Amino acid sequence: MAGVPRERFVPPEHQRRAYADSALPIGAGQTISQPWIVAAICQALELGGDELLLEVGTGSGYSTAVLARLAGTVLSVERLPGLASAAERALGELGVENVELTVADGSRGLPERAPFDAVAVHAAAPAPPRALIDQLAEEGRLVVPVTAGRTDVLTLYRRRGDRALTHEIGPCRFVPLVGEEGFDA
Ligand code: SAH
């Protein structure tokens, strides 16, 4: 994380806070993820360096840049085209090459590219997202915030045969996942 210049993903008016451990507005009502939560997601995914990883919620592209250093290939999906193109520009300027960005509803996953060794979701789902669990490879890991009453719970699912082993990492706060397996827009 020390190798990713977070200021390149933060809008000019928030530059002074680029290295604060907090989420910051990036436009369109969305936020750049708080560094510790990006770290917690990466840690839970147990990346070894050669994974095919699906990211849902590119946002600014900051978490994409961190994940790209830890996995083999990152397929990142964002539903808002304006954010996706700004992220593409920032990642291009930094020379990040092992990333493919797609504008789509990532709550459905990317069935045509599955199975995935790892899936990182940066927006809170109303329930365990079935499509994403189904697109995991054997022993694949999915980390997703799942809404539980007034907070969200960062949750790890590990695919083992027909089962998904579940581990609650801890409470967190995310913008909503909007889409077919998410909340209504
Ligand atoms: N990880 C990003 C921040 C993400 S904020 C960063 O570090 O900057 C969550 C993002 O998820 C927002 O950009 C939002 O538009 C996006 N999002 C919400 N629902 C989505 C969906 N169904 N598919 C893809 N992206 C979605």
PDB file of C-alpha atoms and ligand atoms in Angstrom:
ATOM      1  CA  MET A   1       0.000   0.000   0.000  1.00  0.00           C
ATOM      2  CA  ALA A   2       2.941   2.299   0.629  1.00  0.00           C
ATOM      3  CA  GLY A   3       3.791   1.904  -3.057  1.00  0.00           C
ATOM      4  CA  VAL A   4       0.420   3.185  -4.323  1.00  0.00           C
ATOM      5  CA  PRO A   5       0.182   7.013  -4.480  1.00  0.00           C
ATOM      6  CA  ARG A   6      -3.330   7.524  -3.070  1.00  0.00           C
ATOM      7  CA  GLU A   7      -3.250  11.243  -3.948  1.00  0.00           C
ATOM      8  CA  ARG A   8      -3.552  10.276  -7.631  1.00  0.00           C
ATOM      9  CA  PHE A   9      -7.023   8.860  -6.930  1.00  0.00           C
ATOM     10  CA  VAL A  10      -8.297  11.700  -4.712  1.00  0.00           C
ATOM     11  CA  PRO A  11      -9.987  14.824  -6.212  1.00  0.00           C
ATOM     12  CA  PRO A  12      -7.993  18.111  -5.993  1.00  0.00           C
ATOM     13  CA  GLU A  13     -10.164  19.591  -3.208  1.00  0.00           C
ATOM     14  CA  HIS A  14      -9.331  16.673  -0.869  1.00  0.00           C
ATOM     15  CA  GLN A  15      -5.598  16.387  -1.624  1.00  0.00           C
ATOM     16  CA  ARG A  16      -4.605  17.496   1.875  1.00  0.00           C
ATOM     17  CA  ARG A  17      -6.397  14.432   3.285  1.00  0.00           C
ATOM     18  CA  ALA A  18      -5.114  11.932   0.721  1.00  0.00           C
ATOM     19  CA  TYR A  19      -3.196  10.022   3.389  1.00  0.00           C
ATOM     20  CA  ALA A  20      -5.776  10.235   6.163  1.00  0.00           C
ATOM     21  CA  ASP A  21      -7.150   6.816   7.071  1.00  0.00           C
ATOM     22  CA  SER A  22     -10.636   7.752   5.954  1.00  0.00           C
ATOM     23  CA  ALA A  23     -12.980   7.474   2.993  1.00  0.00           C
ATOM     24  CA  LEU A  24     -13.220  10.676   0.896  1.00  0.00           C
ATOM     25  CA  PRO A  25     -15.778  11.857  -1.700  1.00  0.00           C
ATOM     26  CA  ILE A  26     -14.897  11.121  -5.350  1.00  0.00           C
ATOM     27  CA  GLY A  27     -18.091  12.496  -6.953  1.00  0.00           C
ATOM     28  CA  ALA A  28     -21.389  10.883  -7.988  1.00  0.00           C
ATOM     29  CA  GLY A  29     -22.142  10.310  -4.277  1.00  0.00           C
ATOM     30  CA  GLN A  30     -19.362   7.701  -4.049  1.00  0.00           C
ATOM     31  CA  THR A  31     -16.190   7.512  -1.944  1.00  0.00           C
ATOM     32  CA  ILE A  32     -12.630   6.265  -2.253  1.00  0.00           C
ATOM     33  CA  SER A  33     -12.265   3.364   0.173  1.00  0.00           C
ATOM     34  CA  GLN A  34     -10.635   3.907   3.549  1.00  0.00           C
ATOM     35  CA  PRO A  35      -7.074   2.483   3.469  1.00  0.00           C
ATOM     36  CA  TRP A  36      -7.533   0.129   6.417  1.00  0.00           C
ATOM     37  CA  ILE A  37     -10.566  -1.511   4.845  1.00  0.00           C
ATOM     38  CA  VAL A  38      -8.679  -2.010   1.570  1.00  0.00           C
ATOM     39  CA  ALA A  39      -5.930  -3.652   3.637  1.00  0.00           C
ATOM     40  CA  ALA A  40      -8.449  -5.827   5.491  1.00  0.00           C
ATOM     41  CA  ILE A  41      -9.990  -6.987   2.198  1.00  0.00           C
ATOM     42  CA  CYS A  42      -6.566  -7.779   0.689  1.00  0.00           C
ATOM     43  CA  GLN A  43      -5.480  -9.661   3.800  1.00  0.00           C
ATOM     44  CA  ALA A  44      -8.644 -11.770   3.895  1.00  0.00           C
ATOM     45  CA  LEU A  45      -8.257 -12.689   0.218  1.00  0.00           C
ATOM     46  CA  GLU A  46      -4.861 -14.348   0.948  1.00  0.00           C
ATOM     47  CA  LEU A  47      -3.455 -13.388  -2.451  1.00  0.00           C
ATOM     48  CA  GLY A  48      -0.345 -15.190  -3.658  1.00  0.00           C
ATOM     49  CA  GLY A  49       0.328 -13.201  -6.844  1.00  0.00           C
ATOM     50  CA  ASP A  50      -1.147 -15.262  -9.683  1.00  0.00           C
ATOM     51  CA  GLU A  51      -4.895 -15.098  -9.006  1.00  0.00           C
ATOM     52  CA  LEU A  52      -7.621 -14.131 -11.441  1.00  0.00           C
ATOM     53  CA  LEU A  53      -9.439 -11.590  -9.300  1.00  0.00           C
ATOM     54  CA  LEU A  54     -12.821  -9.936  -9.839  1.00  0.00           C
ATOM     55  CA  GLU A  55     -13.291  -6.527  -8.227  1.00  0.00           C
ATOM     56  CA  VAL A  56     -16.772  -5.006  -7.941  1.00  0.00           C
ATOM     57  CA  GLY A  57     -16.844  -1.218  -7.420  1.00  0.00           C
ATOM     58  CA  THR A  58     -13.787   0.297  -9.115  1.00  0.00           C
ATOM     59  CA  GLY A  59     -14.675   3.782  -7.865  1.00  0.00           C
ATOM     60  CA  SER A  60     -11.523   5.921  -8.050  1.00  0.00           C
ATOM     61  CA  GLY A  61      -9.360   2.925  -8.979  1.00  0.00           C
ATOM     62  CA  TYR A  62      -7.363   3.135  -5.737  1.00  0.00           C
ATOM     63  CA  SER A  63      -8.265  -0.317  -4.422  1.00  0.00           C
ATOM     64  CA  THR A  64      -7.779  -1.629  -7.978  1.00  0.00           C
ATOM     65  CA  ALA A  65      -4.180  -0.373  -7.937  1.00  0.00           C
ATOM     66  CA  VAL A  66      -3.515  -2.064  -4.593  1.00  0.00           C
ATOM     67  CA  LEU A  67      -5.104  -5.360  -5.701  1.00  0.00           C
ATOM     68  CA  ALA A  68      -3.160  -5.257  -8.995  1.00  0.00           C
ATOM     69  CA  ARG A  69       0.066  -5.456  -6.987  1.00  0.00           C
ATOM     70  CA  LEU A  70      -1.114  -8.561  -5.144  1.00  0.00           C
ATOM     71  CA  ALA A  71      -2.960 -10.625  -7.780  1.00  0.00           C
ATOM     72  CA  GLY A  72      -2.140 -11.804 -11.303  1.00  0.00           C
ATOM     73  CA  THR A  73      -5.014 -10.188 -13.222  1.00  0.00           C
ATOM     74  CA  VAL A  74      -7.707  -7.868 -11.901  1.00  0.00           C
ATOM     75  CA  LEU A  75     -11.052  -7.632 -13.724  1.00  0.00           C
ATOM     76  CA  SER A  76     -12.696  -4.580 -12.191  1.00  0.00           C
ATOM     77  CA  VAL A  77     -16.360  -3.683 -12.712  1.00  0.00           C
ATOM     78  CA  GLU A  78     -17.928  -0.258 -12.075  1.00  0.00           C
ATOM     79  CA  ARG A  79     -21.546   0.700 -12.797  1.00  0.00           C
ATOM     80  CA  LEU A  80     -20.937   4.458 -13.246  1.00  0.00           C
ATOM     81  CA  PRO A  81     -19.160   5.223 -16.563  1.00  0.00           C
ATOM     82  CA  GLY A  82     -17.777   8.600 -15.372  1.00  0.00           C
ATOM     83  CA  LEU A  83     -15.953   7.023 -12.427  1.00  0.00           C
ATOM     84  CA  ALA A  84     -14.715   4.132 -14.584  1.00  0.00           C
ATOM     85  CA  SER A  85     -13.120   6.458 -17.129  1.00  0.00           C
ATOM     86  CA  ALA A  86     -11.418   8.585 -14.438  1.00  0.00           C
ATOM     87  CA  ALA A  87     -10.107   5.392 -12.820  1.00  0.00           C
ATOM     88  CA  GLU A  88      -8.866   4.108 -16.170  1.00  0.00           C
ATOM     89  CA  ARG A  89      -6.947   7.358 -16.704  1.00  0.00           C
ATOM     90  CA  ALA A  90      -5.350   7.277 -13.221  1.00  0.00           C
ATOM     91  CA  LEU A  91      -4.355   3.611 -13.542  1.00  0.00           C
ATOM     92  CA  GLY A  92      -2.943   4.244 -17.024  1.00  0.00           C
ATOM     93  CA  GLU A  93      -0.849   7.174 -15.787  1.00  0.00           C
ATOM     94  CA  LEU A  94       0.602   4.954 -13.074  1.00  0.00           C
ATOM     95  CA  GLY A  95       1.440   2.241 -15.607  1.00  0.00           C
ATOM     96  CA  VAL A  96      -0.786  -0.418 -14.008  1.00  0.00           C
ATOM     97  CA  GLU A  97      -1.129  -3.035 -16.757  1.00  0.00           C
ATOM     98  CA  ASN A  98      -2.725  -6.158 -15.277  1.00  0.00           C
ATOM     99  CA  VAL A  99      -6.192  -4.593 -14.942  1.00  0.00           C
ATOM    100  CA  GLU A 100      -9.249  -4.741 -17.227  1.00  0.00           C
ATOM    101  CA  LEU A 101     -12.085  -2.325 -16.477  1.00  0.00           C
ATOM    102  CA  THR A 102     -15.708  -3.035 -17.406  1.00  0.00           C
ATOM    103  CA  VAL A 103     -18.764  -0.797 -17.017  1.00  0.00           C
ATOM    104  CA  ALA A 104     -21.555  -3.115 -15.868  1.00  0.00           C
ATOM    105  CA  ASP A 105     -23.655  -4.290 -12.943  1.00  0.00           C
ATOM    106  CA  GLY A 106     -21.015  -6.198 -10.963  1.00  0.00           C
ATOM    107  CA  SER A 107     -23.572  -7.629  -8.526  1.00  0.00           C
ATOM    108  CA  ARG A 108     -24.118 -10.294 -11.211  1.00  0.00           C
ATOM    109  CA  GLY A 109     -20.383 -10.961 -11.387  1.00  0.00           C
ATOM    110  CA  LEU A 110     -18.794 -11.568 -14.775  1.00  0.00           C
ATOM    111  CA  PRO A 111     -20.101 -15.063 -15.638  1.00  0.00           C
ATOM    112  CA  GLU A 112     -18.273 -15.157 -18.980  1.00  0.00           C
ATOM    113  CA  ARG A 113     -14.878 -14.796 -17.201  1.00  0.00           C
ATOM    114  CA  ALA A 114     -15.563 -17.049 -14.159  1.00  0.00           C
ATOM    115  CA  PRO A 115     -14.355 -18.955 -12.188  1.00  0.00           C
ATOM    116  CA  PHE A 116     -12.403 -16.502 -10.012  1.00  0.00           C
ATOM    117  CA  ASP A 117      -9.737 -17.288  -7.432  1.00  0.00           C
ATOM    118  CA  ALA A 118     -10.746 -14.192  -5.517  1.00  0.00           C
ATOM    119  CA  VAL A 119     -13.547 -11.611  -5.552  1.00  0.00           C
ATOM    120  CA  ALA A 120     -13.424  -8.230  -3.766  1.00  0.00           C
ATOM    121  CA  VAL A 121     -16.625  -6.195  -3.406  1.00  0.00           C
ATOM    122  CA  HIS A 122     -16.435  -2.561  -2.280  1.00  0.00           C
ATOM    123  CA  ALA A 123     -20.141  -1.831  -1.840  1.00  0.00           C
ATOM    124  CA  ALA A 124     -22.595  -3.281   0.666  1.00  0.00           C
ATOM    125  CA  ALA A 125     -24.868  -6.079  -0.534  1.00  0.00           C
ATOM    126  CA  PRO A 126     -28.363  -6.581   0.939  1.00  0.00           C
ATOM    127  CA  ALA A 127     -27.703 -10.334   1.298  1.00  0.00           C
ATOM    128  CA  PRO A 128     -24.931 -12.828   0.478  1.00  0.00           C
ATOM    129  CA  PRO A 129     -24.555 -12.307  -3.306  1.00  0.00           C
ATOM    130  CA  ARG A 130     -25.392 -15.712  -4.799  1.00  0.00           C
ATOM    131  CA  ALA A 131     -24.009 -15.036  -8.290  1.00  0.00           C
ATOM    132  CA  LEU A 132     -20.607 -14.029  -6.894  1.00  0.00           C
ATOM    133  CA  ILE A 133     -20.377 -17.097  -4.635  1.00  0.00           C
ATOM    134  CA  ASP A 134     -21.289 -19.318  -7.601  1.00  0.00           C
ATOM    135  CA  GLN A 135     -18.483 -17.782  -9.695  1.00  0.00           C
ATOM    136  CA  LEU A 136     -15.749 -18.738  -7.189  1.00  0.00           C
ATOM    137  CA  ALA A 137     -13.234 -21.426  -8.100  1.00  0.00           C
ATOM    138  CA  GLU A 138     -12.749 -24.304  -5.645  1.00  0.00           C
ATOM    139  CA  GLU A 139     -11.138 -22.765  -2.510  1.00  0.00           C
ATOM    140  CA  GLY A 140     -11.773 -19.309  -4.020  1.00  0.00           C
ATOM    141  CA  ARG A 141     -12.378 -16.414  -1.636  1.00  0.00           C
ATOM    142  CA  LEU A 142     -15.024 -13.681  -1.767  1.00  0.00           C
ATOM    143  CA  VAL A 143     -14.889 -10.663   0.548  1.00  0.00           C
ATOM    144  CA  VAL A 144     -18.037  -8.553   0.617  1.00  0.00           C
ATOM    145  CA  PRO A 145     -19.736  -6.198   3.068  1.00  0.00           C
ATOM    146  CA  VAL A 146     -23.211  -7.546   3.817  1.00  0.00           C
ATOM    147  CA  THR A 147     -25.802  -5.206   5.311  1.00  0.00           C
ATOM    148  CA  ALA A 148     -26.978  -6.238   8.765  1.00  0.00           C
ATOM    149  CA  GLY A 149     -29.376  -3.743  10.302  1.00  0.00           C
ATOM    150  CA  ARG A 150     -27.655  -0.426  10.966  1.00  0.00           C
ATOM    151  CA  THR A 151     -24.133  -1.500   9.969  1.00  0.00           C
ATOM    152  CA  ASP A 152     -22.465  -3.660   7.365  1.00  0.00           C
ATOM    153  CA  VAL A 153     -20.412  -6.752   8.192  1.00  0.00           C
ATOM    154  CA  LEU A 154     -17.312  -7.443   6.121  1.00  0.00           C
ATOM    155  CA  THR A 155     -17.747 -11.130   5.325  1.00  0.00           C
ATOM    156  CA  LEU A 156     -15.431 -13.766   3.832  1.00  0.00           C
ATOM    157  CA  TYR A 157     -16.858 -16.710   1.863  1.00  0.00           C
ATOM    158  CA  ARG A 158     -14.612 -19.606   0.863  1.00  0.00           C
ATOM    159  CA  ARG A 159     -15.881 -22.034  -1.773  1.00  0.00           C
ATOM    160  CA  ARG A 160     -15.430 -25.672  -0.784  1.00  0.00           C
ATOM    161  CA  GLY A 161     -17.298 -28.111  -2.996  1.00  0.00           C
ATOM    162  CA  ASP A 162     -20.957 -27.151  -2.941  1.00  0.00           C
ATOM    163  CA  ARG A 163     -20.538 -25.196   0.269  1.00  0.00           C
ATOM    164  CA  ALA A 164     -19.446 -21.643   1.049  1.00  0.00           C
ATOM    165  CA  LEU A 165     -17.647 -21.453   4.393  1.00  0.00           C
ATOM    166  CA  THR A 166     -18.498 -18.128   6.013  1.00  0.00           C
ATOM    167  CA  HIS A 167     -16.395 -15.972   8.323  1.00  0.00           C
ATOM    168  CA  GLU A 168     -17.437 -12.561   9.648  1.00  0.00           C
ATOM    169  CA  ILE A 169     -14.394 -10.252   9.654  1.00  0.00           C
ATOM    170  CA  GLY A 170     -15.986  -7.278  11.375  1.00  0.00           C
ATOM    171  CA  PRO A 171     -18.274  -4.247  11.186  1.00  0.00           C
ATOM    172  CA  CYS A 172     -17.760  -1.645   8.460  1.00  0.00           C
ATOM    173  CA  ARG A 173     -19.607   1.031   6.505  1.00  0.00           C
ATOM    174  CA  PHE A 174     -19.936   1.046   2.705  1.00  0.00           C
ATOM    175  CA  VAL A 175     -21.993   2.723  -0.006  1.00  0.00           C
ATOM    176  CA  PRO A 176     -24.752   0.409  -1.288  1.00  0.00           C
ATOM    177  CA  LEU A 177     -24.231  -2.163  -4.020  1.00  0.00           C
ATOM    178  CA  VAL A 178     -26.792  -1.127  -6.633  1.00  0.00           C
ATOM    179  CA  GLY A 179     -28.014  -3.718  -9.106  1.00  0.00           C
ATOM    180  CA  GLU A 180     -29.768  -6.985  -9.770  1.00  0.00           C
ATOM    181  CA  GLU A 181     -28.328  -8.710  -6.666  1.00  0.00           C
ATOM    182  CA  GLY A 182     -27.952  -5.416  -4.847  1.00  0.00           C
ATOM    183  CA  PHE A 183     -30.233  -2.578  -3.812  1.00  0.00           C
ATOM    184  CA  ASP A 184     -32.568  -0.696  -6.180  1.00  0.00           C
ATOM    185  CA  ALA A 185     -31.068   2.459  -7.696  1.00  0.00           C
TER     186      ALA A 185
HETATM  187  N1  SAH B   1     -12.911   0.754  -4.088  1.00  0.00           N
HETATM  188  C1  SAH B   1     -13.156   2.090  -4.596  1.00  0.00           C
HETATM  189  C2  SAH B   1     -14.327   2.738  -3.908  1.00  0.00           C
HETATM  190  C3  SAH B   1     -15.564   2.178  -4.190  1.00  0.00           C
HETATM  191  S1  SAH B   1     -17.011   3.006  -3.627  1.00  0.00           S
HETATM  192  C4  SAH B   1     -11.996   3.005  -4.362  1.00  0.00           C
HETATM  193  O1  SAH B   1     -11.021   2.617  -3.713  1.00  0.00           O
HETATM  194  O2  SAH B   1     -12.070   4.138  -4.847  1.00  0.00           O
HETATM  195  C5  SAH B   1     -18.079   1.760  -4.275  1.00  0.00           C
HETATM  196  C6  SAH B   1     -18.206   1.767  -5.779  1.00  0.00           C
HETATM  197  O3  SAH B   1     -19.054   0.685  -6.126  1.00  0.00           O
HETATM  198  C7  SAH B   1     -18.840   3.029  -6.343  1.00  0.00           C
HETATM  199  O4  SAH B   1     -18.004   3.573  -7.313  1.00  0.00           O
HETATM  200  C8  SAH B   1     -20.160   2.524  -6.943  1.00  0.00           C
HETATM  201  O5  SAH B   1     -20.553   3.221  -8.108  1.00  0.00           O
HETATM  202  C9  SAH B   1     -19.811   1.083  -7.252  1.00  0.00           C
HETATM  203  N2  SAH B   1     -20.935   0.155  -7.385  1.00  0.00           N
HETATM  204  C10 SAH B   1     -22.084   0.110  -6.667  1.00  0.00           C
HETATM  205  N3  SAH B   1     -22.862  -0.896  -7.111  1.00  0.00           N
HETATM  206  C11 SAH B   1     -22.194  -1.494  -8.131  1.00  0.00           C
HETATM  207  C12 SAH B   1     -22.475  -2.589  -8.996  1.00  0.00           C
HETATM  208  N4  SAH B   1     -23.622  -3.301  -8.909  1.00  0.00           N
HETATM  209  N5  SAH B   1     -21.568  -2.920  -9.932  1.00  0.00           N
HETATM  210  C13 SAH B   1     -20.403  -2.231 -10.054  1.00  0.00           C
HETATM  211  N6  SAH B   1     -20.077  -1.185  -9.265  1.00  0.00           N
HETATM  212  C14 SAH B   1     -20.962  -0.817  -8.312  1.00  0.00           C
END
